[in-house]
PDB file of C-alpha atoms in Angstrom:
ATOM      1  CA  UNK A   1     -15.077 -13.395  17.645  1.00 53.00           C
ATOM      2  CA  UNK A   2     -17.595 -15.777  19.132  1.00 61.00           C
ATOM      3  CA  UNK A   3     -20.895 -17.100  17.737  1.00 62.00           C
ATOM      4  CA  UNK A   4     -22.782 -14.340  19.568  1.00 73.00           C
ATOM      5  CA  UNK A   5     -20.793 -11.391  18.189  1.00 81.00           C
ATOM      6  CA  UNK A   6     -22.667  -8.607  16.459  1.00 87.00           C
ATOM      7  CA  UNK A   7     -21.248  -6.609  13.582  1.00 88.00           C
ATOM      8  CA  UNK A   8     -20.759  -3.715  15.956  1.00 88.00           C
ATOM      9  CA  UNK A   9     -18.451  -5.876  18.088  1.00 86.00           C
ATOM     10  CA  UNK A  10     -16.166  -6.345  15.108  1.00 88.00           C
ATOM     11  CA  UNK A  11     -15.376  -2.728  14.331  1.00 86.00           C
ATOM     12  CA  UNK A  12     -11.799  -1.432  14.533  1.00 86.00           C
ATOM     13  CA  UNK A  13     -10.211  -4.873  14.550  1.00 89.00           C
ATOM     14  CA  UNK A  14      -6.431  -4.822  13.968  1.00 86.00           C
ATOM     15  CA  UNK A  15      -5.841  -8.510  13.442  1.00 94.00           C
ATOM     16  CA  UNK A  16      -7.691 -11.696  12.538  1.00 96.00           C
ATOM     17  CA  UNK A  17      -6.574 -15.090  13.849  1.00 97.00           C
ATOM     18  CA  UNK A  18      -7.759 -17.834  11.507  1.00 98.00           C
ATOM     19  CA  UNK A  19      -7.435 -21.392  12.867  1.00 98.00           C
ATOM     20  CA  UNK A  20      -7.288 -24.152  10.264  1.00 98.00           C
ATOM     21  CA  UNK A  21      -7.564 -27.752  11.385  1.00 98.00           C
ATOM     22  CA  UNK A  22      -8.320 -31.027   9.687  1.00 98.00           C
ATOM     23  CA  UNK A  23     -10.563 -34.043   9.891  1.00 98.00           C
ATOM     24  CA  UNK A  24      -8.324 -37.092   9.877  1.00 98.00           C
ATOM     25  CA  UNK A  25      -7.373 -40.150  11.860  1.00 97.00           C
ATOM     26  CA  UNK A  26      -5.186 -39.649  14.916  1.00 98.00           C
ATOM     27  CA  UNK A  27      -4.370 -43.184  15.901  1.00 97.00           C
ATOM     28  CA  UNK A  28      -6.484 -45.397  18.121  1.00 97.00           C
ATOM     29  CA  UNK A  29      -6.730 -42.855  20.923  1.00 98.00           C
ATOM     30  CA  UNK A  30      -7.317 -39.274  19.692  1.00 98.00           C
ATOM     31  CA  UNK A  31     -10.433 -37.798  18.026  1.00 98.00           C
ATOM     32  CA  UNK A  32     -10.439 -37.079  14.310  1.00 98.00           C
ATOM     33  CA  UNK A  33     -10.806 -33.324  14.967  1.00 98.00           C
ATOM     34  CA  UNK A  34      -7.584 -33.165  17.014  1.00 98.00           C
ATOM     35  CA  UNK A  35      -5.867 -30.638  14.738  1.00 98.00           C
ATOM     36  CA  UNK A  36      -8.877 -28.313  14.845  1.00 98.00           C
ATOM     37  CA  UNK A  37      -9.008 -28.435  18.638  1.00 98.00           C
ATOM     38  CA  UNK A  38      -5.313 -27.584  18.892  1.00 98.00           C
ATOM     39  CA  UNK A  39      -5.508 -24.770  16.305  1.00 98.00           C
ATOM     40  CA  UNK A  40      -8.469 -23.213  18.099  1.00 97.00           C
ATOM     41  CA  UNK A  41      -6.780 -23.481  21.493  1.00 98.00           C
ATOM     42  CA  UNK A  42      -3.642 -21.755  20.225  1.00 98.00           C
ATOM     43  CA  UNK A  43      -5.632 -19.026  18.456  1.00 97.00           C
ATOM     44  CA  UNK A  44      -7.768 -18.285  21.516  1.00 96.00           C
ATOM     45  CA  UNK A  45      -4.772 -18.204  23.840  1.00 96.00           C
ATOM     46  CA  UNK A  46      -2.872 -16.000  21.395  1.00 96.00           C
ATOM     47  CA  UNK A  47      -5.793 -13.568  21.163  1.00 94.00           C
ATOM     48  CA  UNK A  48      -5.677 -13.106  24.945  1.00 93.00           C
ATOM     49  CA  UNK A  49      -1.905 -12.578  24.941  1.00 94.00           C
ATOM     50  CA  UNK A  50      -1.704  -9.985  22.167  1.00 92.00           C
ATOM     51  CA  UNK A  51      -2.123  -6.277  22.870  1.00 82.00           C
ATOM     52  CA  UNK A  52      -3.684  -5.634  19.456  1.00 81.00           C
ATOM     53  CA  UNK A  53      -7.457  -5.819  19.120  1.00 85.00           C
ATOM     54  CA  UNK A  54      -8.030  -9.137  17.432  1.00 89.00           C
ATOM     55  CA  UNK A  55     -10.690 -11.729  16.881  1.00 90.00           C
ATOM     56  CA  UNK A  56     -10.625 -15.443  16.182  1.00 94.00           C
ATOM     57  CA  UNK A  57     -12.280 -16.470  12.921  1.00 95.00           C
ATOM     58  CA  UNK A  58     -14.324 -19.687  13.191  1.00 94.00           C
ATOM     59  CA  UNK A  59     -12.171 -22.732  12.558  1.00 96.00           C
ATOM     60  CA  UNK A  60     -11.911 -24.247   9.065  1.00 97.00           C
ATOM     61  CA  UNK A  61     -12.388 -27.949   9.957  1.00 97.00           C
ATOM     62  CA  UNK A  62     -11.269 -29.503   6.654  1.00 96.00           C
ATOM     63  CA  UNK A  63      -7.940 -29.196   4.855  1.00 97.00           C
ATOM     64  CA  UNK A  64      -5.394 -31.359   3.006  1.00 96.00           C
ATOM     65  CA  UNK A  65      -5.287 -34.817   4.612  1.00 96.00           C
ATOM     66  CA  UNK A  66      -4.663 -37.077   1.639  1.00 96.00           C
ATOM     67  CA  UNK A  67      -1.775 -38.791   3.429  1.00 96.00           C
ATOM     68  CA  UNK A  68      -4.392 -40.352   5.729  1.00 96.00           C
ATOM     69  CA  UNK A  69      -6.715 -41.544   2.963  1.00 95.00           C
ATOM     70  CA  UNK A  70      -6.265 -45.232   3.854  1.00 95.00           C
ATOM     71  CA  UNK A  71      -7.889 -44.706   7.276  1.00 96.00           C
ATOM     72  CA  UNK A  72     -11.594 -44.076   7.945  1.00 96.00           C
ATOM     73  CA  UNK A  73     -12.472 -40.623   9.250  1.00 93.00           C
ATOM     74  CA  UNK A  74     -10.158 -38.661   6.970  1.00 94.00           C
ATOM     75  CA  UNK A  75     -11.805 -36.000   4.792  1.00 96.00           C
ATOM     76  CA  UNK A  76      -9.790 -33.763   2.465  1.00 97.00           C
ATOM     77  CA  UNK A  77     -10.285 -30.668   0.365  1.00 97.00           C
ATOM     78  CA  UNK A  78      -8.442 -30.421  -2.937  1.00 97.00           C
ATOM     79  CA  UNK A  79      -5.564 -27.967  -3.056  1.00 96.00           C
ATOM     80  CA  UNK A  80      -7.414 -25.579  -5.343  1.00 97.00           C
ATOM     81  CA  UNK A  81     -10.415 -25.612  -2.987  1.00 97.00           C
ATOM     82  CA  UNK A  82      -8.263 -24.711   0.009  1.00 97.00           C
ATOM     83  CA  UNK A  83      -6.593 -21.920  -1.952  1.00 97.00           C
ATOM     84  CA  UNK A  84      -9.955 -20.427  -2.943  1.00 97.00           C
ATOM     85  CA  UNK A  85     -11.440 -20.752   0.551  1.00 97.00           C
ATOM     86  CA  UNK A  86      -8.447 -19.171   2.292  1.00 97.00           C
ATOM     87  CA  UNK A  87      -8.268 -16.320  -0.197  1.00 97.00           C
ATOM     88  CA  UNK A  88     -12.025 -15.710   0.035  1.00 97.00           C
ATOM     89  CA  UNK A  89     -11.858 -15.530   3.838  1.00 97.00           C
ATOM     90  CA  UNK A  90      -8.924 -13.111   3.749  1.00 96.00           C
ATOM     91  CA  UNK A  91     -10.591 -10.916   1.129  1.00 96.00           C
ATOM     92  CA  UNK A  92     -13.719 -10.811   3.295  1.00 95.00           C
ATOM     93  CA  UNK A  93     -11.600  -9.749   6.258  1.00 95.00           C
ATOM     94  CA  UNK A  94     -10.020  -6.999   4.148  1.00 94.00           C
ATOM     95  CA  UNK A  95     -13.460  -5.675   3.260  1.00 93.00           C
ATOM     96  CA  UNK A  96     -14.113  -5.471   7.019  1.00 91.00           C
ATOM     97  CA  UNK A  97     -11.008  -3.307   7.353  1.00 91.00           C
ATOM     98  CA  UNK A  98      -8.749  -6.025   8.763  1.00 93.00           C
ATOM     99  CA  UNK A  99      -5.335  -5.536   7.174  1.00 91.00           C
ATOM    100  CA  UNK A 100      -3.442  -8.484   8.642  1.00 96.00           C
ATOM    101  CA  UNK A 101      -4.300 -12.108   9.265  1.00 97.00           C
ATOM    102  CA  UNK A 102      -2.490 -14.883  11.101  1.00 98.00           C
ATOM    103  CA  UNK A 103      -3.416 -18.414  10.116  1.00 98.00           C
ATOM    104  CA  UNK A 104      -2.977 -20.808  13.033  1.00 98.00           C
ATOM    105  CA  UNK A 105      -2.392 -24.077  11.223  1.00 98.00           C
ATOM    106  CA  UNK A 106      -3.103 -27.193  13.248  1.00 97.00           C
ATOM    107  CA  UNK A 107      -2.216 -29.680  10.505  1.00 97.00           C
ATOM    108  CA  UNK A 108       1.360 -30.140   9.340  1.00 93.00           C
ATOM    109  CA  UNK A 109       0.188 -31.499   5.991  1.00 93.00           C
ATOM    110  CA  UNK A 110      -1.078 -28.054   4.918  1.00 96.00           C
ATOM    111  CA  UNK A 111       2.187 -27.162   3.221  1.00 94.00           C
ATOM    112  CA  UNK A 112       0.393 -25.239   0.465  1.00 95.00           C
ATOM    113  CA  UNK A 113      -0.519 -22.514   2.976  1.00 97.00           C
ATOM    114  CA  UNK A 114       3.044 -21.224   2.735  1.00 96.00           C
ATOM    115  CA  UNK A 115       2.667 -20.740  -1.005  1.00 96.00           C
ATOM    116  CA  UNK A 116      -0.616 -18.890  -0.520  1.00 96.00           C
ATOM    117  CA  UNK A 117       1.096 -16.532   1.926  1.00 97.00           C
ATOM    118  CA  UNK A 118       4.009 -15.894  -0.408  1.00 97.00           C
ATOM    119  CA  UNK A 119       1.629 -14.945  -3.211  1.00 96.00           C
ATOM    120  CA  UNK A 120      -0.620 -12.748  -1.074  1.00 96.00           C
ATOM    121  CA  UNK A 121       2.315 -10.929   0.545  1.00 96.00           C
ATOM    122  CA  UNK A 122       3.898  -9.722  -2.710  1.00 95.00           C
ATOM    123  CA  UNK A 123       2.543  -6.165  -2.468  1.00 93.00           C
ATOM    124  CA  UNK A 124       1.906  -5.863   1.271  1.00 92.00           C
ATOM    125  CA  UNK A 125       2.617  -8.171   4.243  1.00 94.00           C
ATOM    126  CA  UNK A 126      -0.916  -9.265   5.089  1.00 95.00           C
ATOM    127  CA  UNK A 127      -0.718 -12.989   5.901  1.00 97.00           C
ATOM    128  CA  UNK A 128       1.392 -14.988   8.356  1.00 98.00           C
ATOM    129  CA  UNK A 129       1.290 -18.785   8.704  1.00 98.00           C
ATOM    130  CA  UNK A 130       2.003 -20.178  12.173  1.00 98.00           C
ATOM    131  CA  UNK A 131       3.269 -22.218  13.910  1.00 97.00           C
ATOM    132  CA  UNK A 132       6.479 -22.976  12.049  1.00 96.00           C
ATOM    133  CA  UNK A 133       8.603 -26.074  12.604  1.00 95.00           C
ATOM    134  CA  UNK A 134      10.984 -23.874  14.623  1.00 96.00           C
ATOM    135  CA  UNK A 135       8.107 -22.830  16.882  1.00 97.00           C
ATOM    136  CA  UNK A 136       7.287 -26.488  17.513  1.00 97.00           C
ATOM    137  CA  UNK A 137      10.944 -27.446  18.028  1.00 97.00           C
ATOM    138  CA  UNK A 138      11.523 -24.726  20.617  1.00 97.00           C
ATOM    139  CA  UNK A 139       8.216 -25.447  22.365  1.00 98.00           C
ATOM    140  CA  UNK A 140       9.028 -29.166  22.619  1.00 98.00           C
ATOM    141  CA  UNK A 141      12.350 -28.262  24.209  1.00 97.00           C
ATOM    142  CA  UNK A 142      10.845 -25.730  26.642  1.00 97.00           C
ATOM    143  CA  UNK A 143       8.087 -28.149  27.678  1.00 97.00           C
ATOM    144  CA  UNK A 144      10.666 -30.904  28.300  1.00 96.00           C
ATOM    145  CA  UNK A 145       9.064 -33.430  26.004  1.00 97.00           C
ATOM    146  CA  UNK A 146      10.922 -36.688  25.580  1.00 94.00           C
ATOM    147  CA  UNK A 147      11.696 -36.400  21.865  1.00 95.00           C
ATOM    148  CA  UNK A 148      11.433 -34.065  18.851  1.00 95.00           C
ATOM    149  CA  UNK A 149       8.469 -33.027  16.729  1.00 95.00           C
ATOM    150  CA  UNK A 150       9.994 -34.956  13.812  1.00 94.00           C
ATOM    151  CA  UNK A 151       9.978 -38.252  15.733  1.00 95.00           C
ATOM    152  CA  UNK A 152       6.642 -37.363  17.339  1.00 97.00           C
ATOM    153  CA  UNK A 153       4.838 -36.073  14.275  1.00 96.00           C
ATOM    154  CA  UNK A 154       1.312 -37.497  14.573  1.00 97.00           C
ATOM    155  CA  UNK A 155      -0.868 -38.407  17.570  1.00 98.00           C
ATOM    156  CA  UNK A 156       2.255 -38.707  19.707  1.00 98.00           C
ATOM    157  CA  UNK A 157       3.385 -37.255  23.009  1.00 98.00           C
ATOM    158  CA  UNK A 158       2.823 -33.622  22.008  1.00 98.00           C
ATOM    159  CA  UNK A 159      -0.648 -33.748  20.480  1.00 98.00           C
ATOM    160  CA  UNK A 160      -1.859 -36.268  23.044  1.00 98.00           C
ATOM    161  CA  UNK A 161      -0.585 -34.131  25.936  1.00 98.00           C
ATOM    162  CA  UNK A 162      -2.326 -31.027  24.596  1.00 98.00           C
ATOM    163  CA  UNK A 163      -5.608 -32.892  24.156  1.00 98.00           C
ATOM    164  CA  UNK A 164      -5.336 -34.342  27.665  1.00 98.00           C
ATOM    165  CA  UNK A 165      -5.029 -30.776  28.966  1.00 97.00           C
ATOM    166  CA  UNK A 166      -8.008 -29.526  26.929  1.00 97.00           C
ATOM    167  CA  UNK A 167     -10.625 -32.269  27.083  1.00 96.00           C
ATOM    168  CA  UNK A 168     -12.633 -33.903  29.820  1.00 93.00           C
ATOM    169  CA  UNK A 169     -11.315 -37.115  31.297  1.00 91.00           C
ATOM    170  CA  UNK A 170     -12.500 -40.144  29.382  1.00 92.00           C
ATOM    171  CA  UNK A 171     -12.587 -38.620  25.895  1.00 95.00           C
ATOM    172  CA  UNK A 172      -8.994 -39.610  25.154  1.00 96.00           C
ATOM    173  CA  UNK A 173      -8.727 -43.408  24.945  1.00 97.00           C
ATOM    174  CA  UNK A 174      -5.725 -43.758  27.217  1.00 96.00           C
ATOM    175  CA  UNK A 175      -6.005 -47.544  27.191  1.00 96.00           C
ATOM    176  CA  UNK A 176      -5.321 -47.495  23.435  1.00 97.00           C
ATOM    177  CA  UNK A 177      -1.953 -45.710  23.558  1.00 97.00           C
ATOM    178  CA  UNK A 178       0.588 -47.376  21.253  1.00 97.00           C
ATOM    179  CA  UNK A 179       4.002 -45.891  20.525  1.00 97.00           C
ATOM    180  CA  UNK A 180       5.268 -46.066  16.939  1.00 96.00           C
ATOM    181  CA  UNK A 181       8.838 -45.031  16.141  1.00 96.00           C
ATOM    182  CA  UNK A 182       9.293 -44.445  12.414  1.00 93.00           C
ATOM    183  CA  UNK A 183      12.172 -41.978  11.913  1.00 89.00           C
ATOM    184  CA  UNK A 184      12.745 -42.768   8.202  1.00 89.00           C
ATOM    185  CA  UNK A 185       9.730 -41.790   6.101  1.00 93.00           C
ATOM    186  CA  UNK A 186      11.378 -41.059   2.764  1.00 92.00           C
ATOM    187  CA  UNK A 187       8.298 -41.860   0.658  1.00 94.00           C
ATOM    188  CA  UNK A 188       5.737 -40.276   2.957  1.00 93.00           C
ATOM    189  CA  UNK A 189       4.567 -37.810   0.298  1.00 90.00           C
ATOM    190  CA  UNK A 190       4.161 -40.674  -2.168  1.00 93.00           C
ATOM    191  CA  UNK A 191       2.633 -43.406  -0.033  1.00 93.00           C
ATOM    192  CA  UNK A 192       1.065 -41.611   2.920  1.00 93.00           C
ATOM    193  CA  UNK A 193       1.248 -42.700   6.528  1.00 95.00           C
ATOM    194  CA  UNK A 194      -0.082 -46.267   6.315  1.00 95.00           C
ATOM    195  CA  UNK A 195       3.194 -47.983   5.285  1.00 94.00           C
ATOM    196  CA  UNK A 196       4.912 -46.368   8.278  1.00 95.00           C
ATOM    197  CA  UNK A 197       2.245 -46.992  10.918  1.00 96.00           C
ATOM    198  CA  UNK A 198      -0.573 -49.517  11.044  1.00 95.00           C
ATOM    199  CA  UNK A 199      -2.168 -47.653  13.954  1.00 97.00           C
ATOM    200  CA  UNK A 200      -1.964 -44.217  12.329  1.00 96.00           C
ATOM    201  CA  UNK A 201       0.269 -42.927  15.134  1.00 98.00           C
ATOM    202  CA  UNK A 202       3.849 -41.838  14.623  1.00 97.00           C
ATOM    203  CA  UNK A 203       5.230 -40.852  18.004  1.00 97.00           C
ATOM    204  CA  UNK A 204       5.036 -41.676  21.686  1.00 98.00           C
ATOM    205  CA  UNK A 205       1.622 -41.139  23.299  1.00 98.00           C
ATOM    206  CA  UNK A 206       2.583 -43.296  26.289  1.00 98.00           C
ATOM    207  CA  UNK A 207       4.813 -40.395  27.381  1.00 97.00           C
ATOM    208  CA  UNK A 208       1.925 -37.903  27.357  1.00 98.00           C
ATOM    209  CA  UNK A 209       0.215 -36.197  30.270  1.00 97.00           C
ATOM    210  CA  UNK A 210      -1.899 -33.098  30.837  1.00 97.00           C
ATOM    211  CA  UNK A 211       0.877 -31.186  32.620  1.00 97.00           C
ATOM    212  CA  UNK A 212       3.108 -31.529  29.561  1.00 98.00           C
ATOM    213  CA  UNK A 213       0.166 -30.448  27.418  1.00 98.00           C
ATOM    214  CA  UNK A 214      -0.311 -27.213  29.321  1.00 98.00           C
ATOM    215  CA  UNK A 215       3.418 -26.489  29.217  1.00 98.00           C
ATOM    216  CA  UNK A 216       3.587 -27.229  25.492  1.00 98.00           C
ATOM    217  CA  UNK A 217       0.563 -25.075  24.669  1.00 98.00           C
ATOM    218  CA  UNK A 218       1.956 -22.171  26.699  1.00 98.00           C
ATOM    219  CA  UNK A 219       5.429 -22.483  25.180  1.00 98.00           C
ATOM    220  CA  UNK A 220       3.995 -22.707  21.681  1.00 97.00           C
ATOM    221  CA  UNK A 221       1.830 -19.629  22.225  1.00 97.00           C
ATOM    222  CA  UNK A 222       4.816 -17.696  23.586  1.00 97.00           C
ATOM    223  CA  UNK A 223       6.950 -18.621  20.570  1.00 97.00           C
ATOM    224  CA  UNK A 224       4.217 -17.716  18.091  1.00 98.00           C
ATOM    225  CA  UNK A 225       3.499 -14.427  19.869  1.00 97.00           C
ATOM    226  CA  UNK A 226       7.063 -13.230  19.298  1.00 97.00           C
ATOM    227  CA  UNK A 227       6.691 -13.829  15.560  1.00 97.00           C
ATOM    228  CA  UNK A 228       3.224 -12.276  15.394  1.00 97.00           C
ATOM    229  CA  UNK A 229       4.414  -9.115  17.163  1.00 95.00           C
ATOM    230  CA  UNK A 230       7.229  -8.782  14.636  1.00 95.00           C
ATOM    231  CA  UNK A 231       4.733  -9.307  11.801  1.00 96.00           C
ATOM    232  CA  UNK A 232       2.403  -6.640  13.183  1.00 93.00           C
ATOM    233  CA  UNK A 233       5.224  -4.108  13.428  1.00 90.00           C
ATOM    234  CA  UNK A 234       5.936  -4.323   9.693  1.00 87.00           C
ATOM    235  CA  UNK A 235       4.616  -1.176   8.070  1.00 70.00           C
ATOM    236  CA  UNK A 236       3.346   0.284  11.330  1.00 59.00           C
TER     237      UNK A 236
END
């Protein structure tokens, strides 16, 4: 779907791709809508790769970003709000005749999406949450990134590389790259990111470049596509 679609363009759709991002700090160098940009890029690339007739739902730009509350630019929805919004969107899609939906989640902090999927899939497999940690792990390896998604969790080599491949030169503040290695984050869910990184970054943006970003985005899309195809074959 694009902003100029008519209702007639949306008939006989097999699959909806629903990107969910966030509005939150991404260090000194990346924009606060980074997760939304990545989710949309994956969803659009996935829509082109799939053989099923699909459309990309407009991005949900807010989600659960409470771990970034100590930084300006971070806006969060409460868990119950996200649950209601996601369910309302999916129910609207069902009324359109769309039986299956893939959420492309750009923000790792949206852990509650997995619980929503489990609940909504009890009677019929209708909702898939992607990408998983395994998708990211395999994509990092295929794209030859220097570390793992765990060590590079926020505004690091991976996200910075993807944004460098997507955005015009000059938008990313390359002169503000600062690596932060914080492998032990045992109280992250309690304290948020600030005790582990003064800059807001956890990872290695100095290792990023646009070539890695393109490779990572392609590898991630390929990994997700395999899972989506399996999901679509259930009950077919």
